[in-house]
Coordinates of C-alpha atoms in Angstrom, one line a residue:
X1 CA 120.9 82.0 145.5
X2 CA 118.3 83.8 143.8
X3 CA 119.7 86.7 141.3
X4 CA 117.9 89.1 139.1
X5 CA 118.7 89.1 135.4
X6 CA 117.6 90.0 132.2
X7 CA 118.0 88.3 129.0
X8 CA 120.3 90.4 126.8
X9 CA 120.3 90.6 122.7
X10 CA 123.7 91.2 121.3
X11 CA 121.9 91.5 117.6
X12 CA 120.4 94.7 118.6
X13 CA 123.5 96.2 119.9
X14 CA 125.8 98.4 118.7
X15 CA 128.9 96.8 117.8
X16 CA 131.2 99.5 119.3
X17 CA 133.5 98.1 121.7
X18 CA 131.3 94.8 122.0
X19 CA 132.8 91.6 122.7
X20 CA 130.9 88.6 121.8
X21 CA 131.4 85.0 122.4
X22 CA 131.0 82.4 119.2
X23 CA 129.9 79.6 121.6
X24 CA 127.7 81.4 123.7
X25 CA 124.0 80.4 123.2
X26 CA 122.7 83.6 125.2
X27 CA 123.6 86.6 127.1
X28 CA 122.3 88.1 130.2
X29 CA 122.9 91.3 132.3
X30 CA 122.7 91.6 136.1
X31 CA 123.7 93.9 138.7
X32 CA 127.4 94.6 139.7
X33 CA 127.4 93.7 143.2
X34 CA 126.2 90.0 142.5
X35 CA 129.1 87.3 143.1
X36 CA 128.8 85.2 139.8
X37 CA 131.9 83.3 138.0
X38 CA 132.3 81.1 135.2
X39 CA 131.3 77.8 135.8
X40 CA 128.2 78.8 137.8
X41 CA 125.1 77.6 136.6
X42 CA 121.6 79.9 136.3
X43 CA 118.3 78.6 136.2
X44 CA 115.9 81.0 133.8
X45 CA 112.6 80.1 132.6
X46 CA 113.1 76.4 133.4
X47 CA 115.9 76.0 131.1
X48 CA 119.5 75.7 133.1
X49 CA 122.5 77.3 131.5
X50 CA 125.7 77.0 132.3
X51 CA 128.0 80.5 132.7
X52 CA 131.1 80.3 130.4
X53 CA 132.1 83.9 130.7
X54 CA 131.8 87.4 132.7
X55 CA 132.7 90.6 131.4
X56 CA 132.3 94.2 132.9
X57 CA 130.0 96.8 131.6
X58 CA 131.8 100.0 132.5
X59 CA 129.9 103.3 132.2
X60 CA 131.3 106.4 133.0
X61 CA 134.5 105.1 134.6
X62 CA 132.7 102.8 137.2
X63 CA 131.1 99.3 136.5
X64 CA 127.7 99.7 135.8
X65 CA 126.5 95.6 135.4
X66 CA 127.8 92.3 134.5
X67 CA 127.3 90.6 131.1
X68 CA 127.0 86.6 131.7
X69 CA 127.7 84.7 128.5
X70 CA 125.9 81.6 128.8
X71 CA 125.8 77.9 127.0

Protein backbone atom coordinates (compact mmCIF):
# COMPACT_ATOMS: atom_id res chain seq x y z
CA UNK A 1 0.00 0.00 0.00
CA UNK A 2 1.26 3.51 -0.78
CA UNK A 3 0.65 6.26 1.78
CA UNK A 4 1.82 9.86 1.87
CA UNK A 5 4.16 10.74 4.72
CA UNK A 6 6.21 13.77 5.63
CA UNK A 7 9.43 13.71 7.71
CA UNK A 8 8.89 15.33 11.08
CA UNK A 9 11.74 17.07 12.93
CA UNK A 10 11.13 16.96 16.67
CA UNK A 11 14.16 19.19 17.29
CA UNK A 12 12.18 22.16 15.96
CA UNK A 13 9.08 21.25 17.95
CA UNK A 14 7.88 23.19 20.95
CA UNK A 15 8.25 20.80 23.88
CA UNK A 16 4.75 21.43 25.25
CA UNK A 17 2.89 18.11 25.55
CA UNK A 18 5.25 16.40 23.10
CA UNK A 19 6.24 12.79 23.51
CA UNK A 20 9.53 11.56 22.09
CA UNK A 21 10.92 8.06 21.96
CA UNK A 22 14.68 7.87 22.66
CA UNK A 23 15.21 4.71 20.58
CA UNK A 24 13.49 6.21 17.52
CA UNK A 25 15.79 7.15 14.65
CA UNK A 26 13.18 9.36 13.02
CA UNK A 27 9.59 10.55 12.93
CA UNK A 28 7.00 10.87 10.17
CA UNK A 29 3.59 12.46 10.07
CA UNK A 30 0.67 11.16 8.00
CA UNK A 31 -3.08 11.58 7.59
CA UNK A 32 -5.30 10.09 10.27
CA UNK A 33 -7.33 7.90 7.89
CA UNK A 34 -4.38 5.62 7.07
CA UNK A 35 -4.33 2.27 8.82
CA UNK A 36 -0.80 1.96 10.19
CA UNK A 37 0.31 -0.03 13.21
CA UNK A 38 3.40 -0.86 15.21
CA UNK A 39 5.51 -3.41 13.38
CA UNK A 40 4.61 -2.15 9.90
CA UNK A 41 7.46 -1.16 7.63
CA UNK A 42 7.82 2.09 5.74
CA UNK A 43 9.93 2.59 2.60
CA UNK A 44 10.97 6.25 2.24
CA UNK A 45 13.65 7.53 -0.17
CA UNK A 46 15.01 4.02 -0.66
CA UNK A 47 15.42 3.34 3.05
CA UNK A 48 13.32 0.85 5.01
CA UNK A 49 12.04 1.90 8.45
CA UNK A 50 10.17 -0.14 11.07
CA UNK A 51 7.34 1.63 12.87
CA UNK A 52 7.87 1.24 16.61
CA UNK A 53 5.04 3.47 17.82
CA UNK A 54 2.01 5.34 16.45
CA UNK A 55 0.45 8.30 18.26
CA UNK A 56 -2.57 10.45 17.52
CA UNK A 57 -1.99 14.17 17.10
CA UNK A 58 -5.05 16.02 18.42
CA UNK A 59 -6.08 19.52 17.37
CA UNK A 60 -9.33 21.09 18.57
CA UNK A 61 -10.74 17.87 20.07
CA UNK A 62 -10.24 15.67 17.02
CA UNK A 63 -7.44 13.58 15.59
CA UNK A 64 -5.70 15.72 12.97
CA UNK A 65 -2.97 13.29 11.93
CA UNK A 66 -0.72 10.46 13.09
CA UNK A 67 2.89 10.64 14.22
CA UNK A 68 4.92 7.55 13.30
CA UNK A 69 7.99 6.78 15.38
CA UNK A 70 10.45 4.74 13.31
CA UNK A 71 13.67 2.87 13.84
